[in-house]
Tab-separated table of N, CA and C in Angstrom:
chain	number	residue	atom	x	y	z
P	97	ARG	N	-33.353	13.007	2.106
P	97	ARG	CA	-34.111	11.966	1.570
P	97	ARG	C	-35.247	12.643	1.342
P	98	THR	N	-36.450	12.723	0.260
P	98	THR	CA	-37.895	12.956	0.172
P	98	THR	C	-38.771	11.476	0.828
P	99	ALA	N	-39.878	11.419	1.979
P	99	ALA	CA	-40.253	10.725	2.154
P	99	ALA	C	-40.710	9.277	1.781
P	100	ASP	N	-41.169	10.152	0.564
P	100	ASP	CA	-41.461	8.446	-0.957
P	100	ASP	C	-40.106	7.854	-0.792
P	101	ALA	N	-38.859	8.649	-1.681
P	101	ALA	CA	-37.024	7.881	-1.556
P	101	ALA	C	-37.287	6.831	-0.137
P	102	GLU	N	-37.417	7.363	0.561
P	102	GLU	CA	-36.632	7.098	2.451
P	102	GLU	C	-37.451	6.193	2.311
P	103	ARG	N	-38.782	5.394	1.678
P	103	ARG	CA	-39.977	5.061	2.199
P	103	ARG	C	-40.026	3.141	1.233
P	104	HIS	N	-38.826	3.433	-0.064
P	104	HIS	CA	-38.194	2.459	-1.326
P	104	HIS	C	-37.958	2.602	-0.483
P	105	TYR	N	-36.648	2.749	0.149
P	105	TYR	CA	-35.129	3.001	0.707
P	105	TYR	C	-35.646	1.430	2.178
P	106	GLN	N	-36.130	1.895	2.911
P	106	GLN	CA	-36.533	0.834	3.797
P	106	GLN	C	-37.331	-0.037	3.787
P	107	ALA	N	-38.737	-0.627	2.586
P	107	ALA	CA	-38.827	-0.946	1.695
P	107	ALA	C	-38.822	-1.805	0.988
P	108	VAL	N	-37.481	-1.618	0.206
P	108	VAL	CA	-36.939	-1.738	-0.775
P	108	VAL	C	-35.439	-2.824	-0.567
P	109	CYS	N	-35.001	-1.199	-1.156
P	109	CYS	CA	-33.770	-0.965	-0.864
P	109	CYS	C	-33.164	-2.288	0.089
P	110	LEU	N	-32.653	-2.358	1.326
P	110	LEU	CA	-32.371	-2.293	2.071
P	110	LEU	C	-32.351	-3.755	2.698
P	111	PRO	N	-34.063	-4.045	2.588
P	111	PRO	CA	-33.853	-5.713	2.595
P	111	PRO	C	-33.376	-6.416	1.737
P	112	MET	N	-33.325	-5.664	0.177
P	112	MET	CA	-32.065	-6.811	-0.374
P	112	MET	C	-30.776	-6.397	-0.115
P	113	SER	N	-29.691	-5.020	0.146
P	113	SER	CA	-28.876	-5.125	0.179
P	113	SER	C	-28.711	-6.829	1.238
P	114	LEU	N	-29.568	-6.610	2.720
P	114	LEU	CA	-29.521	-7.141	4.066
P	114	LEU	C	-29.021	-8.768	3.255
P	115	ALA	N	-30.231	-9.314	2.371
P	115	ALA	CA	-30.387	-10.306	1.274
P	115	ALA	C	-29.327	-10.972	0.856
P	116	GLY	N	-28.349	-10.137	-0.296
P	116	GLY	CA	-27.792	-10.485	-0.866
P	116	GLY	C	-26.567	-10.516	-0.020
P	117	ARG	N	-26.266	-9.945	1.337
P	117	ARG	CA	-25.515	-10.110	2.360
P	117	ARG	C	-24.966	-11.639	2.701
P	118	LEU	N	-26.882	-11.979	2.936
P	118	LEU	CA	-27.649	-13.504	3.524
P	118	LEU	C	-26.202	-14.532	2.834
P	119	VAL	N	-27.271	-14.309	2.114
P	119	VAL	CA	-27.376	-15.424	0.062
P	119	VAL	C	-24.924	-15.911	0.548
P	120	GLY	N	-24.581	-14.012	0.190
P	120	GLY	CA	-23.274	-14.206	0.407
P	120	GLY	C	-22.547	-15.245	0.885
P	121	ARG	N	-23.217	-15.057	1.950
P	121	ARG	CA	-22.066	-14.691	2.990
P	121	ARG	C	-22.435	-17.296	3.334
P	122	LEU	N	-23.774	-17.315	3.063
P	122	LEU	CA	-23.997	-18.809	3.380
P	122	LEU	C	-24.077	-19.027	1.742
P	123	MET	N	-24.260	-19.564	0.902
P	123	MET	CA	-23.959	-19.733	-0.379
P	123	MET	C	-22.669	-18.447	-1.693
P	124	PRO	N	-21.173	-18.746	-1.180
P	124	PRO	CA	-20.667	-17.975	-2.143
P	124	PRO	C	-20.958	-17.942	-3.838
P	125	SER	N	-21.153	-19.799	-4.185
P	125	SER	CA	-20.950	-19.791	-5.496
P	125	SER	C	-21.601	-18.852	-6.125
P	126	LEU	N	-23.363	-18.186	-5.746
P	126	LEU	CA	-24.284	-18.496	-6.366
P	126	LEU	C	-24.323	-16.701	-6.544
P	127	SER	N	-23.661	-16.367	-5.130
P	127	SER	CA	-22.840	-14.636	-4.796
P	127	SER	C	-21.657	-14.289	-6.463
P	128	ALA	N	-21.315	-14.969	-5.991
P	128	ALA	CA	-19.770	-15.534	-7.898
P	128	ALA	C	-20.877	-14.801	-8.826
P	129	ARG	N	-21.760	-16.317	-8.844
P	129	ARG	CA	-22.831	-15.592	-10.601
P	129	ARG	C	-23.773	-14.220	-10.182
P	130	ALA	N	-24.085	-13.953	-9.696
P	130	ALA	CA	-24.496	-12.777	-10.232
P	130	ALA	C	-23.106	-10.958	-9.358
P	131	ALA	N	-22.680	-11.761	-8.552
P	131	ALA	CA	-21.148	-10.559	-9.095
P	131	ALA	C	-21.620	-10.169	-11.174
P	132	ARG	N	-21.937	-11.215	-11.506
P	132	ARG	CA	-20.867	-10.939	-13.230
P	132	ARG	C	-22.198	-9.201	-13.131
P	133	PRO	N	-20.777	-8.523	-14.392
P	133	PRO	CA	-21.655	-7.440	-15.659
P	133	PRO	C	-23.135	-7.273	-15.887
P	134	ALA	N	-23.791	-5.945	-15.375
P	134	ALA	CA	-24.689	-5.494	-15.569
P	134	ALA	C	-24.580	-5.846	-17.851
P	135	PRO	N	-25.653	-6.630	-18.869
P	135	PRO	CA	-25.818	-6.198	-20.236
P	135	PRO	C	-25.613	-4.079	-20.183
P	136	GLY	N	-24.066	-3.858	-21.009
P	136	GLY	CA	-24.231	-3.045	-21.538
P	136	GLY	C	-22.957	-2.825	-21.173
P	137	ILE	N	-22.173	-3.197	-19.536
P	137	ILE	CA	-20.858	-2.368	-19.189
P	137	ILE	C	-20.030	-2.862	-20.034
P	138	VAL	N	-19.099	-2.266	-19.652
P	138	VAL	CA	-17.815	-2.705	-20.833
P	138	VAL	C	-17.142	-3.452	-20.030
P	139	ARG	N	-16.785	-4.265	-20.724
P	139	ARG	CA	-16.411	-6.415	-20.745
P	139	ARG	C	-15.176	-5.169	-20.972
P	140	ARG	N	-13.429	-6.733	-20.449
P	140	ARG	CA	-12.275	-6.760	-22.094
P	140	ARG	C	-12.870	-7.221	-23.542
P	141	GLY	N	-11.821	-6.657	-24.288
P	141	GLY	CA	-12.679	-6.916	-25.227
P	141	GLY	C	-14.019	-5.528	-26.290
P	142	MET	N	-14.318	-4.878	-25.391
P	142	MET	CA	-15.943	-4.476	-25.777
P	142	MET	C	-15.721	-2.780	-25.812
P	143	ALA	N	-15.988	-2.812	-27.456
P	143	ALA	CA	-16.269	-1.255	-27.416
P	143	ALA	C	-15.800	-0.405	-25.872
P	144	SER	N	-15.821	0.994	-25.481
P	144	SER	CA	-15.966	1.925	-24.453
P	144	SER	C	-16.315	2.538	-25.254
P	145	TYR	N	-16.981	4.254	-24.542
P	145	TYR	CA	-18.182	4.301	-23.815
P	145	TYR	C	-17.840	5.292	-25.847
P	146	THR	N	-16.727	5.592	-25.124
P	146	THR	CA	-16.099	7.501	-26.502
P	146	THR	C	-16.535	5.883	-27.132
P	147	GLU	N	-16.106	4.844	-27.580
P	147	GLU	CA	-16.139	3.884	-29.252
P	147	GLU	C	-17.491	3.991	-29.710
P	148	GLN	N	-18.399	3.725	-29.202
P	148	GLN	CA	-19.684	3.234	-28.674
P	148	GLN	C	-19.936	4.530	-29.953
P	149	MET	N	-19.601	5.674	-29.035
P	149	MET	CA	-20.612	7.148	-29.529
P	149	MET	C	-19.129	7.668	-30.279
P	150	GLU	N	-18.785	7.039	-31.115
P	150	GLU	CA	-18.576	7.827	-31.941
P	150	GLU	C	-18.523	7.279	-33.547
P	151	LYS	N	-19.357	5.464	-33.441
P	151	LYS	CA	-19.995	4.927	-34.090
P	151	LYS	C	-21.266	4.766	-33.776
P	152	THR	N	-21.880	5.748	-33.374
P	152	THR	CA	-23.071	6.541	-33.717
P	152	THR	C	-23.044	7.435	-34.061
P	153	GLY	N	-21.912	8.500	-34.240
P	153	GLY	CA	-22.233	10.670	-34.740
P	153	GLY	C	-22.255	10.496	-33.515
P	154	ARG	N	-22.828	10.595	-32.301
P	154	ARG	CA	-22.566	11.423	-30.663
P	154	ARG	C	-21.391	12.037	-30.471
P	155	PRO	N	-22.090	13.250	-30.492
P	155	PRO	CA	-20.369	13.728	-29.429
P	155	PRO	C	-20.722	13.767	-28.291
P	156	LEU	N	-19.551	13.311	-27.174
P	156	LEU	CA	-19.254	13.172	-26.412
P	156	LEU	C	-20.057	14.617	-25.048
P	157	SER	N	-21.405	14.291	-24.149
P	157	SER	CA	-21.795	15.263	-23.196
P	157	SER	C	-20.993	15.688	-21.760
P	158	PRO	N	-20.783	17.318	-21.821
P	158	PRO	CA	-20.762	18.186	-22.067
P	158	PRO	C	-19.822	17.882	-23.995
P	159	HIS	N	-20.044	18.581	-25.098
P	159	HIS	CA	-18.894	18.375	-26.093
P	159	HIS	C	-17.854	19.243	-25.446
P	160	VAL	N	-16.684	19.541	-25.919
P	160	VAL	CA	-15.604	20.130	-25.430
P	160	VAL	C	-15.312	21.372	-26.416
P	161	THR	N	-15.860	21.529	-27.484
P	161	THR	CA	-16.076	22.179	-28.770
P	161	THR	C	-17.407	23.197	-29.137
P	162	ILE	N	-18.030	22.981	-27.889
P	162	ILE	CA	-19.335	23.798	-27.727
P	162	ILE	C	-19.604	24.048	-26.033
P	163	TYR	N	-18.851	23.531	-25.323
P	163	TYR	CA	-18.734	23.787	-24.035
P	163	TYR	C	-18.241	26.111	-23.824
P	164	ALA	N	-18.891	26.281	-23.113
P	164	ALA	CA	-17.945	27.463	-23.192
P	164	ALA	C	-18.235	27.780	-21.249
P	165	PHE	N	-16.712	27.930	-20.793
P	165	PHE	CA	-16.263	28.070	-19.452
P	165	PHE	C	-17.144	29.791	-19.274
P	166	PRO	N	-17.968	29.540	-17.702
P	166	PRO	CA	-18.908	30.834	-17.563
P	166	PRO	C	-16.742	31.292	-16.783
P	167	THR	N	-17.158	32.677	-17.161
P	167	THR	CA	-16.311	33.257	-17.093
P	167	THR	C	-15.503	33.004	-15.279
P	168	ILE	N	-16.227	32.746	-14.840
P	168	ILE	CA	-15.622	32.498	-12.808
P	168	ILE	C	-15.086	31.448	-12.420
P	169	ALA	N	-15.729	30.337	-13.581
P	169	ALA	CA	-15.164	29.422	-13.790
P	169	ALA	C	-13.234	29.383	-14.561
P	170	LEU	N	-13.404	29.793	-15.486
P	170	LEU	CA	-11.885	30.043	-16.200
P	170	LEU	C	-10.746	31.513	-15.170
P	171	SER	N	-12.257	32.137	-13.674
P	171	SER	CA	-10.971	32.441	-13.372
P	171	SER	C	-10.330	31.341	-12.316
P	172	SER	N	-10.846	30.538	-11.865
P	172	SER	CA	-10.709	30.026	-10.531
P	172	SER	C	-9.574	29.230	-10.581
P	173	ILE	N	-9.937	28.684	-11.962
P	173	ILE	CA	-9.063	27.801	-12.887
P	173	ILE	C	-7.862	28.945	-13.364
P	174	THR	N	-7.392	30.057	-13.851
P	174	THR	CA	-6.758	30.269	-13.962
P	174	THR	C	-5.625	30.733	-12.642
P	175	VAL	N	-6.947	30.936	-11.430
P	175	VAL	CA	-5.646	30.631	-9.724
P	175	VAL	C	-4.798	28.963	-10.255
P	176	ARG	N	-5.622	28.534	-9.721
P	176	ARG	CA	-4.838	26.970	-9.846
P	176	ARG	C	-3.599	26.593	-10.299
P	177	ALA	N	-3.981	26.820	-12.210
P	177	ALA	CA	-3.063	27.183	-12.969
P	177	ALA	C	-1.779	27.421	-12.648
P	178	THR	N	-2.273	29.573	-12.240
P	178	THR	CA	-0.792	30.282	-12.043
P	178	THR	C	0.101	29.062	-10.622
P	179	GLY	N	-0.469	29.444	-9.721
P	179	GLY	CA	-0.728	28.274	-8.699
P	179	GLY	C	0.892	27.198	-9.083
P	180	ILE	N	0.695	26.213	-9.612
P	180	ILE	CA	2.282	25.726	-10.726
P	180	ILE	C	2.962	25.908	-10.823
P	181	LEU	N	1.831	26.676	-11.968
P	181	LEU	CA	3.151	27.468	-12.844
P	181	LEU	C	4.715	28.151	-12.108
P	182	LEU	N	4.048	29.221	-10.678
P	182	LEU	CA	4.604	29.431	-10.286
P	182	LEU	C	5.146	27.875	-8.991
P	183	THR	N	4.717	27.578	-9.343
P	183	THR	CA	5.461	25.487	-8.556
P	183	THR	C	6.742	25.849	-8.551
P	184	VAL	N	6.048	25.163	-10.423
P	184	VAL	CA	6.584	24.401	-11.710
P	184	VAL	C	8.807	25.663	-11.735
P	185	GLY	N	7.684	26.418	-11.808
P	185	GLY	CA	9.555	27.670	-11.780
P	185	GLY	C	10.543	27.645	-10.724
P	186	CYS	N	9.554	27.915	-9.630
P	186	CYS	CA	10.102	28.030	-8.653
P	186	CYS	C	11.379	26.634	-8.583
P	187	VAL	N	10.752	25.340	-8.124
P	187	VAL	CA	11.457	24.403	-7.886
P	187	VAL	C	12.230	23.877	-8.996
P	188	GLY	N	12.056	24.590	-10.553
P	188	GLY	CA	13.852	24.616	-11.971
P	188	GLY	C	14.372	25.692	-11.513
P	189	VAL	N	14.505	26.242	-10.435
P	189	VAL	CA	15.106	27.267	-10.434
P	189	VAL	C	15.987	27.147	-9.170
P	190	ALA	N	15.461	25.971	-8.532
P	190	ALA	CA	16.316	25.569	-7.423
P	190	ALA	C	16.695	24.338	-7.580
P	191	GLY	N	16.482	23.624	-9.182
P	191	GLY	CA	16.658	22.476	-9.546
P	191	GLY	C	18.424	22.381	-9.933
P	192	VAL	N	17.816	24.440	-10.905
P	192	VAL	CA	19.503	25.134	-11.611
P	192	VAL	C	20.872	24.796	-10.431
P	193	SER	N	20.225	25.182	-9.728
P	193	SER	CA	20.869	26.136	-8.191
P	193	SER	C	21.534	24.902	-7.991
P	194	ALA	N	20.702	23.876	-7.442
P	194	ALA	CA	21.125	23.054	-6.819
P	194	ALA	C	22.677	21.828	-7.697
P	195	THR	N	21.479	22.036	-9.235
P	195	THR	CA	22.659	21.669	-9.655
P	195	THR	C	24.145	21.987	-10.544
P	196	SER	N	23.947	23.206	-10.627
P	196	SER	CA	24.746	24.338	-11.635
P	196	SER	C	24.703	24.804	-9.973
P	197	GLY	N	25.163	24.564	-9.688
P	197	GLY	CA	25.312	25.845	-8.162
P	197	GLY	C	24.797	27.299	-8.699
P	198	PRO	N	24.989	27.704	-6.828
P	198	PRO	CA	24.509	29.171	-7.016
P	198	PRO	C	24.633	30.177	-7.981
P	199	GLU	N	26.128	30.331	-9.007
P	199	GLU	CA	27.228	31.264	-9.552
P	199	GLU	C	27.081	31.101	-10.941
P	200	ALA	N	25.892	30.079	-11.565
P	200	ALA	CA	25.555	28.617	-12.218
P	200	ALA	C	23.709	30.147	-12.391
P	201	THR	N	23.163	29.608	-11.710
P	201	THR	CA	22.064	30.191	-11.707
P	201	THR	C	22.490	31.896	-12.054
P	202	LYS	N	22.952	32.523	-11.193
P	202	LYS	CA	23.258	33.915	-11.477
P	202	LYS	C	22.993	34.580	-12.870
P	203	SER	N	23.559	33.686	-13.007
P	203	SER	CA	24.349	34.226	-14.489
P	203	SER	C	23.606	33.757	-16.326
P	204	LYS	N	22.560	32.745	-15.553
P	204	LYS	CA	21.494	32.486	-16.056
P	204	LYS	C	20.808	33.543	-16.124
P	205	VAL	N	20.038	33.354	-15.073
P	205	VAL	CA	19.183	35.206	-15.120
P	205	VAL	C	19.882	36.200	-15.847
P	206	GLN	N	20.865	36.281	-15.386
P	206	GLN	CA	21.516	37.177	-15.412
P	206	GLN	C	21.575	37.549	-17.453
P	207	ALA	N	22.158	36.677	-18.126
P	207	ALA	CA	22.264	36.309	-19.765
P	207	ALA	C	20.344	35.761	-19.309
P	208	ILE	N	19.492	36.196	-19.707
P	208	ILE	CA	18.261	36.758	-19.363
P	208	ILE	C	18.059	38.138	-19.689
P	209	ALA	N	18.048	38.348	-18.488
P	209	ALA	CA	18.030	40.401	-18.177
P	209	ALA	C	19.385	41.096	-19.061
P	210	ASP	N	19.903	40.353	-19.870
P	210	ASP	CA	20.635	41.382	-21.093
P	210	ASP	C	20.013	41.372	-21.665
P	211	SER	N	18.942	40.458	-22.298
P	211	SER	CA	19.163	39.847	-24.013
P	211	SER	C	17.661	40.631	-24.115
P	212	GLY	N	17.137	40.871	-25.267
P	212	GLY	CA	16.116	41.147	-25.835
P	212	GLY	C	14.628	40.306	-25.489
P	213	ALA	N	14.689	39.388	-24.782
P	213	ALA	CA	13.182	38.682	-24.054
P	213	ALA	C	13.522	39.234	-22.983
P	214	ALA	N	14.836	40.167	-22.202
P	214	ALA	CA	13.983	41.147	-21.149
P	214	ALA	C	12.466	40.335	-20.773
P	215	PRO	N	12.120	41.330	-21.926
P	215	PRO	CA	10.707	42.202	-20.710
P	215	PRO	C	9.697	41.007	-21.041
P	216	LEU	N	10.068	40.138	-21.534
P	216	LEU	CA	8.192	39.563	-21.766
P	216	LEU	C	8.666	38.641	-20.999
P	217	ALA	N	10.330	37.735	-20.744
P	217	ALA	CA	10.131	36.825	-18.821
P	217	ALA	C	10.170	37.580	-17.984
P	218	LYS	N	10.647	38.792	-17.092
P	218	LYS	CA	9.600	39.586	-16.828
P	218	LYS	C	8.586	39.664	-16.495
P	219	PHE	N	7.892	39.711	-16.952
P	219	PHE	CA	6.508	40.070	-17.466
P	219	PHE	C	5.244	38.797	-17.142
P	220	ALA	N	6.306	36.994	-18.163
P	220	ALA	CA	5.841	35.949	-17.332
P	220	ALA	C	6.200	36.154	-16.487
P	221	VAL	N	6.944	36.512	-15.326
P	221	VAL	CA	7.260	35.591	-13.826
P	221	VAL	C	6.017	36.661	-13.117
P	222	SER	N	6.295	38.135	-13.301
P	222	SER	CA	5.095	38.787	-12.967
P	222	SER	C	3.431	39.198	-12.881
P	223	TRP	N	3.267	38.241	-13.965
P	223	TRP	CA	1.833	38.644	-14.121
P	223	TRP	C	1.109	37.075	-13.257
P	224	PRO	N	2.618	35.936	-14.280
P	224	PRO	CA	1.602	35.246	-12.952
P	224	PRO	C	1.438	35.377	-11.174
P	225	LEU	N	2.520	36.304	-10.843
P	225	LEU	CA	2.135	35.692	-9.001
P	225	LEU	C	1.621	36.889	-9.230
P	226	ALA	N	1.281	38.305	-9.914
P	226	ALA	CA	0.933	38.995	-8.947
P	226	ALA	C	-0.851	38.848	-10.203
P	227	TYR	N	-1.644	38.079	-10.897
P	227	TYR	CA	-2.834	37.751	-10.467
P	227	TYR	C	-3.198	36.433	-9.283
P	228	HIS	N	-2.325	35.666	-9.087
P	228	HIS	CA	-2.658	33.733	-7.910
P	228	HIS	C	-3.042	34.907	-6.684
P	229	PHE	N	-1.759	35.809	-6.106
P	229	PHE	CA	-1.965	36.688	-5.123
P	229	PHE	C	-3.162	37.264	-5.367
P	230	CYS	N	-3.806	38.421	-6.191
P	230	CYS	CA	-5.390	39.115	-6.564
P	230	CYS	C	-5.756	37.923	-6.868
P	231	GLY	N	-5.918	36.449	-6.952
P	231	GLY	CA	-6.693	35.929	-6.718
P	231	GLY	C	-6.534	35.358	-5.161
P	232	ALA	N	-5.581	35.319	-4.076
P	232	ALA	CA	-6.125	34.908	-3.047
P	232	ALA	C	-6.455	35.612	-1.855
P	233	CYS	N	-6.744	37.629	-2.476
P	233	CYS	CA	-6.804	38.221	-1.374
P	233	CYS	C	-8.528	37.585	-2.108
P	234	ARG	N	-8.875	37.672	-3.562
P	234	ARG	CA	-10.524	37.452	-3.613
P	234	ARG	C	-10.643	36.106	-2.411
P	235	HIS	N	-9.778	35.265	-3.061
P	235	HIS	CA	-11.433	33.641	-2.395
P	235	HIS	C	-10.688	34.609	-0.403
P	236	ALA	N	-9.937	35.530	-0.186
P	236	ALA	CA	-9.415	35.642	1.585
P	236	ALA	C	-10.525	35.628	2.368
P	237	VAL	N	-10.878	37.591	1.345
P	237	VAL	CA	-12.309	37.884	1.377
P	237	VAL	C	-13.824	36.844	1.462
P	238	TRP	N	-13.679	35.948	0.895
P	238	TRP	CA	-14.431	34.801	0.723
P	238	TRP	C	-14.838	34.407	1.920
P	239	ASP	N	-13.571	33.479	2.029
P	239	ASP	CA	-13.826	33.156	2.649
P	239	ASP	C	-14.118	33.023	4.470
P	240	LEU	N	-13.359	34.215	4.266
P	240	LEU	CA	-13.158	35.009	6.035
P	240	LEU	C	-14.475	36.015	6.145
P	241	LYS	N	-14.934	37.348	4.745
P	241	LYS	CA	-15.986	37.765	5.128
P	241	LYS	C	-16.731	36.985	5.030
P	242	GLY	N	-17.101	36.185	4.102
P	242	GLY	CA	-18.110	35.309	3.403
P	242	GLY	C	-19.431	36.817	2.681
P	243	TYR	N	-18.393	37.373	1.698
P	243	TYR	CA	-18.684	38.921	0.961
P	243	TYR	C	-18.182	39.091	-0.624
P	244	GLY	N	-19.587	38.703	-0.863
P	244	GLY	CA	-19.348	39.022	-2.715
P	244	GLY	C	-20.033	37.321	-3.329
P	245	PHE	N	-20.652	37.114	-3.018
P	245	PHE	CA	-21.185	35.119	-3.030
P	245	PHE	C	-21.889	35.143	-4.390
P	246	THR	N	-22.263	36.633	-3.970
P	246	THR	CA	-24.018	36.121	-6.138
P	246	THR	C	-22.695	36.863	-7.353
P	247	ASN	N	-22.902	35.803	-8.348
P	247	ASN	CA	-23.226	35.512	-9.932
P	247	ASN	C	-22.556	36.970	-9.474
P	248	ALA	N	-23.354	37.911	-9.807
P	248	ALA	CA	-23.056	38.646	-10.521
P	248	ALA	C	-20.776	40.023	-9.657
P	249	MET	N	-21.330	40.132	-7.977
P	249	MET	CA	-20.314	39.992	-7.596
P	249	MET	C	-19.156	38.521	-8.140
P	250	MET	N	-19.319	37.744	-7.728
P	250	MET	CA	-18.605	36.971	-8.515
P	250	MET	C	-17.634	37.610	-9.979
P	251	LEU	N	-18.693	38.331	-11.231
P	251	LEU	CA	-17.998	38.000	-12.128
P	251	LEU	C	-17.144	39.270	-12.378
P	252	GLN	N	-18.036	40.645	-11.378
P	252	GLN	CA	-16.914	41.021	-11.634
P	252	GLN	C	-15.829	41.192	-10.466
P	253	SER	N	-15.219	40.428	-9.134
P	253	SER	CA	-14.331	39.972	-8.552
P	253	SER	C	-13.929	39.273	-9.616
P	254	SER	N	-14.488	38.139	-10.141
P	254	SER	CA	-13.055	37.799	-11.619
P	254	SER	C	-12.392	38.992	-12.498
P	255	TYR	N	-13.471	40.188	-13.304
P	255	TYR	CA	-12.957	40.249	-13.658
P	255	TYR	C	-11.689	41.045	-13.355
P	256	ALA	N	-11.981	41.811	-12.022
P	256	ALA	CA	-11.193	43.326	-11.605
P	256	ALA	C	-9.611	41.881	-10.706
P	257	VAL	N	-9.777	41.108	-10.702
P	257	VAL	CA	-8.378	39.686	-10.328
P	257	VAL	C	-8.065	39.947	-11.961
P	258	MET	N	-8.340	39.696	-12.977
P	258	MET	CA	-7.670	40.252	-13.671
P	258	MET	C	-7.000	41.605	-14.091
P	259	GLY	N	-7.916	42.263	-14.179
P	259	GLY	CA	-7.632	44.030	-14.083
P	259	GLY	C	-6.639	43.903	-13.623
P	260	ALA	N	-6.649	43.704	-12.450
P	260	ALA	CA	-5.420	44.221	-11.727
P	260	ALA	C	-4.138	43.594	-11.665
P	261	SER	N	-4.598	42.144	-11.612
P	261	SER	CA	-3.556	41.947	-11.674
P	261	SER	C	-2.347	41.762	-13.199
P	262	LEU	N	-3.360	42.639	-14.089
P	262	LEU	CA	-2.286	42.802	-15.584
P	262	LEU	C	-1.802	44.132	-15.139
P	263	ALA	N	-2.246	45.214	-14.386
P	263	ALA	CA	-1.681	46.625	-14.266
P	263	ALA	C	-0.241	45.776	-12.760
P	264	ILE	N	-0.977	45.196	-11.804
P	264	ILE	CA	0.313	45.080	-11.169
P	264	ILE	C	1.462	44.685	-11.716
P	265	ALA	N	1.542	43.000	-13.250
P	265	ALA	CA	2.269	43.156	-14.103
P	265	ALA	C	3.261	44.262	-14.873
P	266	PHE	N	1.771	45.097	-15.573
P	266	PHE	CA	2.826	46.179	-17.327
P	266	PHE	C	3.877	46.776	-15.614
P	267	LEU	N	3.125	48.102	-14.924
P	267	LEU	CA	3.108	48.299	-13.461
P	267	LEU	C	5.232	47.041	-13.734
P	268	ALA	N	4.776	46.703	-12.967
P	268	ALA	CA	6.552	45.712	-12.215
P	268	ALA	C	7.519	45.580	-13.352
P	269	THR	N	7.131	45.222	-13.763
P	269	THR	CA	7.192	44.878	-15.764
P	269	THR	C	8.485	46.042	-16.114
P	270	SER	N	7.521	47.440	-16.704
P	270	SER	CA	8.081	47.848	-17.179
P	270	SER	C	9.271	48.378	-15.385
P	271	ALA	N	8.618	48.904	-13.914
P	271	ALA	CA	10.387	49.642	-13.360
P	271	ALA	C	10.991	48.857	-13.484
P	272	SER	N	11.409	47.744	-13.859
P	272	SER	CA	12.196	46.603	-13.523
P	272	SER	C	13.357	46.486	-14.949
P	273	LEU	N	13.018	47.139	-16.255
P	273	LEU	CA	13.004	47.388	-16.999
P	273	LEU	C	13.877	49.199	-16.751
P	274	PRO	N	15.322	48.521	-17.562
P	274	PRO	CA	16.479	49.682	-16.843
P	274	PRO	C	15.970	51.246	-18.463
P	275	ALA	N	16.474	51.735	-18.290
P	275	ALA	CA	15.975	53.353	-18.780
P	275	ALA	C	16.969	53.656	-20.145
P	276	ASP	N	16.794	54.122	-20.669
P	276	ASP	CA	16.863	54.203	-22.024
P	276	ASP	C	17.935	55.509	-21.912
P	277	LYS	N	18.665	54.592	-22.338
P	277	LYS	CA	21.032	56.221	-22.135
P	277	LYS	C	20.621	57.246	-23.190
P	278	LYS	N	20.612	57.715	-23.108
P	278	LYS	CA	20.818	59.450	-23.622
P	278	LYS	C	22.310	59.446	-24.492
P	279	GLU	N	22.639	59.469	-25.832
P	279	GLU	CA	23.538	60.443	-25.996
P	279	GLU	C	23.619	61.476	-26.461
């Protein structure tokens, strides 16, 4: 706090807080009346903030149609989203295995591998795994070494994580595809 803010707190806020507590203990009926919401606060049956803004024609701030997330924020959000997707995928496979048995899971995975959607399915598994791994490595460097905390380096590392994860995913997908049989 600044010196002015501290003086204001000690001179005004603290005594008002103590006085409010004292009045509340001595005269509960007064403190109940004083606890009513201030004018402009949304009460039951009144319009919400969003509804009020829609009536005036003003957008909420920041408006989602004009706000552009920085690349660094998108990279961080993507690391979290890939972690969630990987968790959901593992739970889904475990659920299928638990309810249908391991042989049913193996046959479903084999059916996907034999279909035309195999490359897409393999990429859909390998890219989130690679992105989440690369993002975790970046965070480990940040946490353990304290290196890369400038905006320029964070932006570069965001692009590096995306490039590395795409390269790893394409390599893993192409390496796991069966070779074309020439007759």
